XYZ file of C-alpha atoms in Angstrom:
445
model
C 24.033 5.823 -15.840
C 23.881 3.461 -18.843
C 20.989 3.842 -21.253
C 18.637 0.871 -21.706
C 16.360 -0.214 -24.544
C 13.623 -2.669 -23.575
C 12.231 -4.337 -26.697
C 9.341 -6.722 -27.438
C 7.268 -5.773 -24.401
C 3.528 -5.638 -23.899
C 3.258 -2.179 -22.321
C 0.360 -1.857 -19.848
C -0.481 1.809 -19.376
C -3.488 4.139 -19.149
C -6.130 1.612 -20.084
C -4.299 -0.048 -22.968
C -1.901 -2.909 -23.663
C 0.370 -2.168 -26.625
C 3.293 -4.082 -28.075
C 6.344 -1.851 -28.179
C 9.708 -0.776 -26.882
C 10.910 1.604 -24.164
C 14.120 3.641 -24.283
C 15.464 4.744 -20.902
C 18.176 7.364 -20.529
C 19.387 9.215 -17.400
C 16.768 7.438 -15.324
C 13.811 8.604 -17.397
C 11.719 7.244 -20.252
C 13.073 8.953 -23.352
C 10.930 7.283 -26.007
C 8.120 4.765 -26.519
C 7.099 2.913 -29.651
C 8.825 0.825 -32.308
C 12.426 1.581 -31.325
C 14.467 -1.433 -32.387
C 17.668 -0.149 -33.920
C 17.863 2.897 -31.649
C 21.229 3.315 -29.950
C 21.478 2.271 -26.296
C 24.206 0.990 -23.982
C 22.126 -2.061 -23.105
C 19.291 -3.900 -24.850
C 16.876 -6.184 -23.002
C 14.456 -8.403 -24.899
C 11.255 -8.638 -22.843
C 10.184 -11.657 -24.889
C 6.566 -10.552 -25.025
C 6.256 -10.234 -21.257
C 4.160 -7.477 -19.696
C 5.674 -4.170 -18.586
C 3.711 -2.178 -16.009
C 4.433 1.003 -14.060
C 5.952 -0.007 -10.749
C 3.479 -0.285 -7.903
C 3.246 2.757 -5.625
C 2.294 1.472 -2.199
C -0.211 3.942 -0.808
C 0.676 3.054 2.782
C 3.283 0.670 4.162
C 4.304 0.055 7.758
C 7.985 -0.845 7.948
C 8.755 0.476 11.490
C 12.010 1.181 13.299
C 13.401 4.048 11.273
C 15.483 4.099 8.139
C 17.395 0.832 8.678
C 14.251 -1.286 8.581
C 12.737 0.764 5.772
C 15.904 0.231 3.755
C 15.755 -3.515 4.410
C 12.045 -3.751 3.598
C 12.668 -1.904 0.330
C 14.516 -5.021 -0.868
C 11.302 -6.987 -0.498
C 9.445 -4.157 -2.204
C 11.469 -4.151 -5.414
C 11.430 -7.964 -5.506
C 7.652 -7.620 -5.559
C 7.514 -4.918 -8.228
C 6.862 -2.105 -5.735
C 8.972 0.901 -6.746
C 7.655 3.573 -4.355
C 6.752 3.390 -0.663
C 4.555 5.879 1.167
C 5.523 5.065 4.728
C 3.541 5.672 7.896
C 5.700 3.917 10.507
C 4.267 2.407 13.660
C 4.468 2.640 17.420
C 7.283 4.911 18.552
C 8.417 5.361 14.940
C 5.363 7.352 13.870
C 6.402 10.696 12.418
C 4.633 13.390 14.409
C 6.838 16.481 13.848
C 8.161 18.114 10.669
C 11.668 17.772 12.103
C 11.416 14.002 12.529
C 10.083 13.712 8.991
C 12.957 15.705 7.495
C 15.506 13.706 9.514
C 14.157 10.391 8.251
C 14.083 11.661 4.655
C 17.766 12.477 4.952
C 18.678 9.180 6.618
C 16.974 7.097 3.930
C 18.862 8.751 1.075
C 21.305 6.286 -0.468
C 19.907 3.354 1.552
C 16.421 2.701 0.181
C 16.051 0.581 -2.967
C 12.585 2.010 -3.674
C 11.510 5.643 -3.820
C 10.067 6.849 -0.542
C 7.727 9.413 0.946
C 6.234 9.840 4.396
C 3.003 10.632 6.188
C 2.922 12.930 9.184
C 0.669 11.463 11.870
C -1.711 13.851 13.598
C -1.804 13.635 17.397
C -3.739 15.360 20.119
C -0.963 17.942 20.576
C 0.707 18.536 17.177
C -2.105 20.097 15.149
C -0.353 23.477 14.949
C 2.739 21.818 13.484
C 0.543 19.905 11.038
C -0.952 23.128 9.739
C 2.495 24.727 9.305
C 4.318 21.886 7.547
C 5.992 22.080 4.136
C 3.426 20.394 1.912
C 6.062 19.355 -0.649
C 7.698 17.040 1.892
C 4.675 15.027 2.999
C 2.328 12.760 1.055
C -0.518 13.218 3.523
C -1.669 13.484 7.113
C -2.259 10.139 8.786
C -5.243 9.914 11.133
C -5.934 7.112 13.585
C -9.642 7.409 14.267
C -10.161 4.501 16.609
C -8.145 2.033 14.513
C -4.640 1.140 13.388
C -2.782 1.698 16.675
C -2.931 1.169 20.427
C -1.112 4.452 21.058
C -3.616 6.685 22.856
C -1.575 9.827 22.082
C -2.353 9.546 18.379
C -6.006 8.571 18.695
C -7.972 11.639 17.647
C -11.375 11.650 19.307
C -12.141 15.324 20.004
C -14.792 16.379 17.438
C -13.656 20.032 17.526
C -10.020 19.112 16.841
C -11.065 16.872 13.978
C -13.299 19.512 12.452
C -10.496 22.115 12.567
C -8.050 19.685 10.984
C -10.480 18.733 8.232
C -11.155 22.379 7.428
C -7.518 23.507 7.384
C -5.564 20.583 5.913
C -3.584 21.531 2.801
C -2.662 17.928 1.944
C -4.705 14.715 1.691
C -5.936 13.211 4.944
C -5.818 9.427 5.240
C -7.970 7.799 7.887
C -8.055 4.449 9.673
C -11.521 4.164 11.149
C -13.136 2.096 13.881
C -15.536 2.706 16.743
C -13.074 2.046 19.564
C -15.688 1.798 22.361
C -17.545 -0.844 20.329
C -14.328 -2.821 19.792
C -13.459 -2.585 23.496
C -16.939 -3.784 24.437
C -16.551 -6.772 22.113
C -13.112 -7.542 23.558
C -14.445 -7.580 27.099
C -17.385 -9.747 26.076
C -15.095 -12.406 24.615
C -12.631 -12.042 27.497
C -15.511 -12.946 29.793
C -15.875 -16.240 27.922
C -12.267 -17.205 27.160
C -10.085 -15.049 29.393
C -7.067 -13.721 27.476
C -6.841 -16.835 25.278
C -9.562 -15.799 22.858
C -9.484 -17.993 19.716
C -8.117 -15.781 16.969
C -10.957 -16.676 14.595
C -13.139 -14.412 16.751
C -11.037 -11.414 15.690
C -13.439 -10.532 12.874
C -16.308 -10.506 15.376
C -14.399 -8.296 17.816
C -13.274 -5.860 15.123
C -16.708 -6.156 13.568
C -18.141 -4.630 10.423
C -20.544 -2.640 12.606
C -17.673 -0.982 14.502
C -15.967 -0.055 11.243
C -19.149 1.116 9.520
C -20.242 3.517 12.253
C -16.830 5.184 12.441
C -16.523 5.426 8.661
C -19.932 7.019 8.378
C -19.003 9.714 10.922
C -15.707 10.501 9.191
C -17.348 10.794 5.784
C -19.883 13.248 7.166
C -17.091 15.417 8.595
C -15.121 15.326 5.359
C -18.083 16.269 3.198
C -18.948 19.141 5.522
C -15.365 20.468 5.428
C -14.834 19.849 1.703
C -11.403 18.315 2.347
C -9.437 15.627 0.534
C -9.885 12.383 2.432
C -8.686 8.870 1.694
C -10.185 6.007 3.678
C -7.485 3.383 4.151
C -7.864 -0.400 4.279
C -11.579 -0.591 3.659
C -12.643 -4.041 4.853
C -16.406 -4.548 4.526
C -19.183 -4.567 1.967
C -21.114 -2.034 4.074
C -18.295 0.484 3.649
C -18.310 -0.009 -0.104
C -22.006 0.825 -0.055
C -21.226 4.189 1.545
C -18.451 4.804 -0.953
C -20.627 3.929 -3.913
C -23.019 6.704 -2.920
C -20.127 9.203 -2.887
C -18.244 8.104 -5.990
C -20.443 9.948 -8.452
C -20.652 13.334 -6.754
C -17.600 13.828 -4.494
C -14.207 13.604 -6.169
C -12.379 14.758 -3.023
C -13.113 11.561 -1.110
C -11.603 8.232 -2.081
C -10.815 4.845 -0.620
C -8.074 2.241 -0.598
C -8.305 -1.493 -0.103
C -5.194 -3.542 0.603
C -4.427 -6.845 -1.049
C -4.977 -9.118 2.005
C -8.627 -8.046 2.182
C -9.060 -8.907 -1.512
C -7.501 -12.347 -1.081
C -8.317 -13.679 2.392
C -11.533 -14.026 4.383
C -12.531 -15.452 7.765
C -12.633 -18.944 6.246
C -8.817 -18.816 6.173
C -8.398 -18.654 9.975
C -8.175 -22.456 10.411
C -5.189 -22.574 8.038
C -3.404 -19.360 9.032
C -4.457 -18.815 12.633
C -2.750 -15.788 14.243
C -0.899 -14.989 11.000
C -4.246 -13.686 9.730
C -4.806 -11.294 12.618
C -5.051 -7.906 10.889
C -6.558 -4.539 11.790
C -9.109 -4.058 10.440
C -10.003 -7.731 10.517
C -10.572 -9.701 7.346
C -14.240 -10.501 7.258
C -16.582 -12.807 5.382
C -16.371 -14.112 1.827
C -19.317 -11.820 1.093
C -17.312 -8.830 2.322
C -14.369 -9.870 0.177
C -16.631 -10.135 -2.863
C -18.037 -6.685 -2.096
C -14.538 -5.200 -1.934
C -13.641 -6.769 -5.272
C -16.824 -5.327 -6.760
C -15.910 -1.929 -5.285
C -12.592 -2.046 -7.131
C -14.352 -2.999 -10.356
C -17.073 -0.331 -10.201
C -14.771 2.489 -9.044
C -16.100 2.872 -5.504
C -12.583 1.935 -4.361
C -9.914 3.758 -6.336
C -6.627 2.507 -4.849
C -5.103 -0.870 -4.027
C -2.248 -0.973 -1.509
C -0.046 -3.769 -0.240
C -1.228 -3.663 3.373
C 2.387 -4.381 4.366
C 3.217 -4.416 8.057
C 6.645 -5.733 9.014
C 5.571 -8.017 11.862
C 7.940 -10.722 13.074
C 6.859 -14.334 13.407
C 7.672 -14.169 17.115
C 5.075 -11.405 17.495
C 2.471 -13.830 16.126
C 3.283 -16.683 18.518
C 1.231 -16.251 21.642
C -1.756 -17.986 23.174
C -2.804 -14.590 24.540
C -5.038 -12.993 21.905
C -4.142 -9.511 23.123
C -0.395 -10.151 22.724
C -0.631 -11.200 19.068
C 0.510 -8.301 16.872
C -1.742 -7.481 13.946
C -0.309 -7.290 10.435
C 1.528 -9.310 7.790
C 4.417 -8.730 5.357
C 3.033 -8.121 1.844
C 5.486 -5.997 -0.167
C 6.965 -8.996 -1.952
C 3.611 -10.635 -2.688
C 1.026 -7.907 -3.295
C 1.415 -7.547 -7.053
C 1.681 -11.253 -7.829
C -1.410 -11.825 -5.652
C -3.310 -9.306 -7.777
C -2.106 -11.204 -10.846
C -3.926 -14.243 -9.432
C -7.114 -12.178 -9.818
C -6.055 -11.520 -13.410
C -5.678 -15.247 -14.065
C -9.121 -15.794 -12.543
C -10.631 -13.303 -14.999
C -11.524 -10.749 -12.292
C -9.039 -7.880 -12.710
C -7.543 -6.794 -16.022
C -3.899 -5.803 -16.208
C -5.012 -2.294 -17.142
C -7.129 -2.081 -13.975
C -4.255 -3.316 -11.813
C -1.973 -0.602 -13.240
C -4.661 2.021 -12.670
C -5.357 1.097 -9.040
C -1.764 0.453 -7.947
C 0.064 3.195 -9.843
C -1.873 5.739 -11.923
C -4.463 6.730 -9.329
C -2.011 6.645 -6.417
C 0.255 9.141 -8.182
C -2.718 11.370 -8.963
C -4.323 11.170 -5.521
C -1.120 12.014 -3.624
C 0.356 14.514 -6.078
C 3.423 12.507 -7.110
C 4.820 14.210 -10.221
C 6.306 12.275 -13.152
C 5.680 8.828 -11.726
C 2.952 6.203 -11.861
C 2.670 6.118 -15.669
C 4.736 4.857 -18.590
C 5.120 8.200 -20.358
C 7.941 9.923 -22.166
C 9.808 12.198 -19.772
C 8.619 10.312 -16.676
C 10.930 8.491 -14.285
C 11.465 4.872 -15.341
C 9.862 3.044 -12.404
C 8.863 -0.209 -14.085
C 8.096 -3.858 -13.426
C 8.247 -6.703 -15.943
C 5.935 -9.602 -15.078
C 5.906 -13.102 -16.537
C 2.346 -14.385 -16.644
C 3.471 -17.845 -17.702
C 6.194 -18.517 -15.108
C 4.664 -20.103 -11.992
C 6.442 -20.590 -8.684
C 5.619 -22.007 -5.283
C 6.139 -19.546 -2.451
C 8.007 -20.368 0.759
C 9.165 -18.606 3.900
C 12.759 -19.076 2.727
C 12.265 -16.737 -0.236
C 11.076 -13.812 1.893
C 13.327 -10.737 1.893
C 11.361 -8.813 4.517
C 12.887 -8.782 7.980
C 9.642 -10.398 9.105
C 11.024 -13.675 7.765
C 7.706 -15.292 6.872
C 5.027 -15.290 4.213
C 1.260 -15.777 4.550
C 1.493 -17.608 1.206
C 3.947 -20.329 2.244
C 3.350 -23.244 -0.147
C 0.995 -21.278 -2.399
C 1.409 -21.981 -6.166
C 1.464 -18.558 -7.835
C 0.788 -18.574 -11.569
C 2.950 -15.507 -12.350
C 6.311 -14.147 -11.289
C 8.123 -10.829 -11.128
C 10.801 -10.905 -13.815
C 12.530 -7.545 -13.311
C 12.106 -4.196 -11.568
C 13.588 -0.798 -12.388
C 13.708 2.223 -10.063
C 14.691 5.518 -11.651
C 15.966 3.614 -14.681
C 18.267 1.339 -12.675
C 17.534 -2.392 -12.620
C 17.175 -3.311 -8.955
C 15.740 -6.821 -9.263
C 16.052 -9.636 -11.807
C 14.501 -13.091 -11.644
C 15.104 -13.798 -7.974
C 18.280 -11.746 -7.616
C 19.019 -8.289 -6.242
C 21.963 -6.870 -8.237
C 24.938 -5.639 -6.242
C 24.414 -1.954 -6.946
C 23.859 1.202 -4.886
C 20.341 1.862 -3.614
C 18.587 4.049 -6.198
C 15.453 5.118 -4.341
C 14.792 8.863 -4.217
C 12.921 10.949 -1.648
C 9.680 12.151 -3.194
C 8.440 15.703 -3.450
C 4.700 16.242 -3.708
C 2.543 18.653 -5.666
C -0.789 18.827 -3.885
C -2.123 21.528 -6.191
C -2.379 19.095 -9.102
């Protein structure tokens, strides 16, 4: 692999922005500092643009095995996402150690981003969960009333949950909702509209009350067991209130918010309609403001993409219950966060912390997530002064559509490197082998 010297960059890392250079050799960062004149096979002048650690997506849903994950990884690197922690969906949920190891092997040589997987706990695989090789899994995925319609993976038995919380040797990640409350709301609106419920009622069906009650119960279990728990896709200001109470005295419990919940609110339903149907639902502008404040004050420690590879056809139905929840976000998550930077809300240092540093620390990902000597060179170069207008035609995800069609972004992704190999440059994916590696995890860190 050719060595590379990146010069004249603003390096965003560990709370600072420093002008400097980065020397990459054998896929790793060999040196940082004033390095002009050092020998390298290639030299790239960053022209004062900003170099960040590549985004580590704390949970993506690409579905359909390695072929779709490989395809979605193209969208990932085009968006500055260099590592995917994949949960799968539907029949592609990983529920046995064997299925996890098979998928790890299949993705080798096909995925443009690095990849790791969650094992999903079900009602009948808890023994296998306890016996798994902790180096091969980023965490245990729990559907606690939310995130799936698959009854086999909905954990509702309090005794099973308590045992799992007490015995888990890896982080638990939870999607929480009070399913009976959601079902009651669904039937109430079905009584008014039949199956053709206007989609703008989605945030009232998947209400903040349903989410809050379930989250409160899960937090109580986690604190009692003393386990590592990550709440995923926090969506309401009431949840951030619970998290704020924990942030100061419980370092084992953390939370993630995904980019759509930081950008959209229920006022966007008239423009986006069923494209905005997500689980959990986006809620009010007040909830969105509360989530942003949670990121700023540390109540929420991670920001994920919220990516779910849903086709446009799956969004086109007059039947509310047939509209699939989710939206493709891998290609747009980081540049959407940069909109918050331009608005004076998030600093670049905070974006790097929430999308890379803390994700690597929380999930025990060694030698990634930081721009440090000796670490793997997973990097993204962003141009804060190069605007572009998004369109469906630019989307690399198999979904084939963007929730930002026509949106004028103020920044762009200039280049992305995975393990020292340039995998994206200014709108182009180089014709080179996929460089993504399977991750190993160190949960003792």
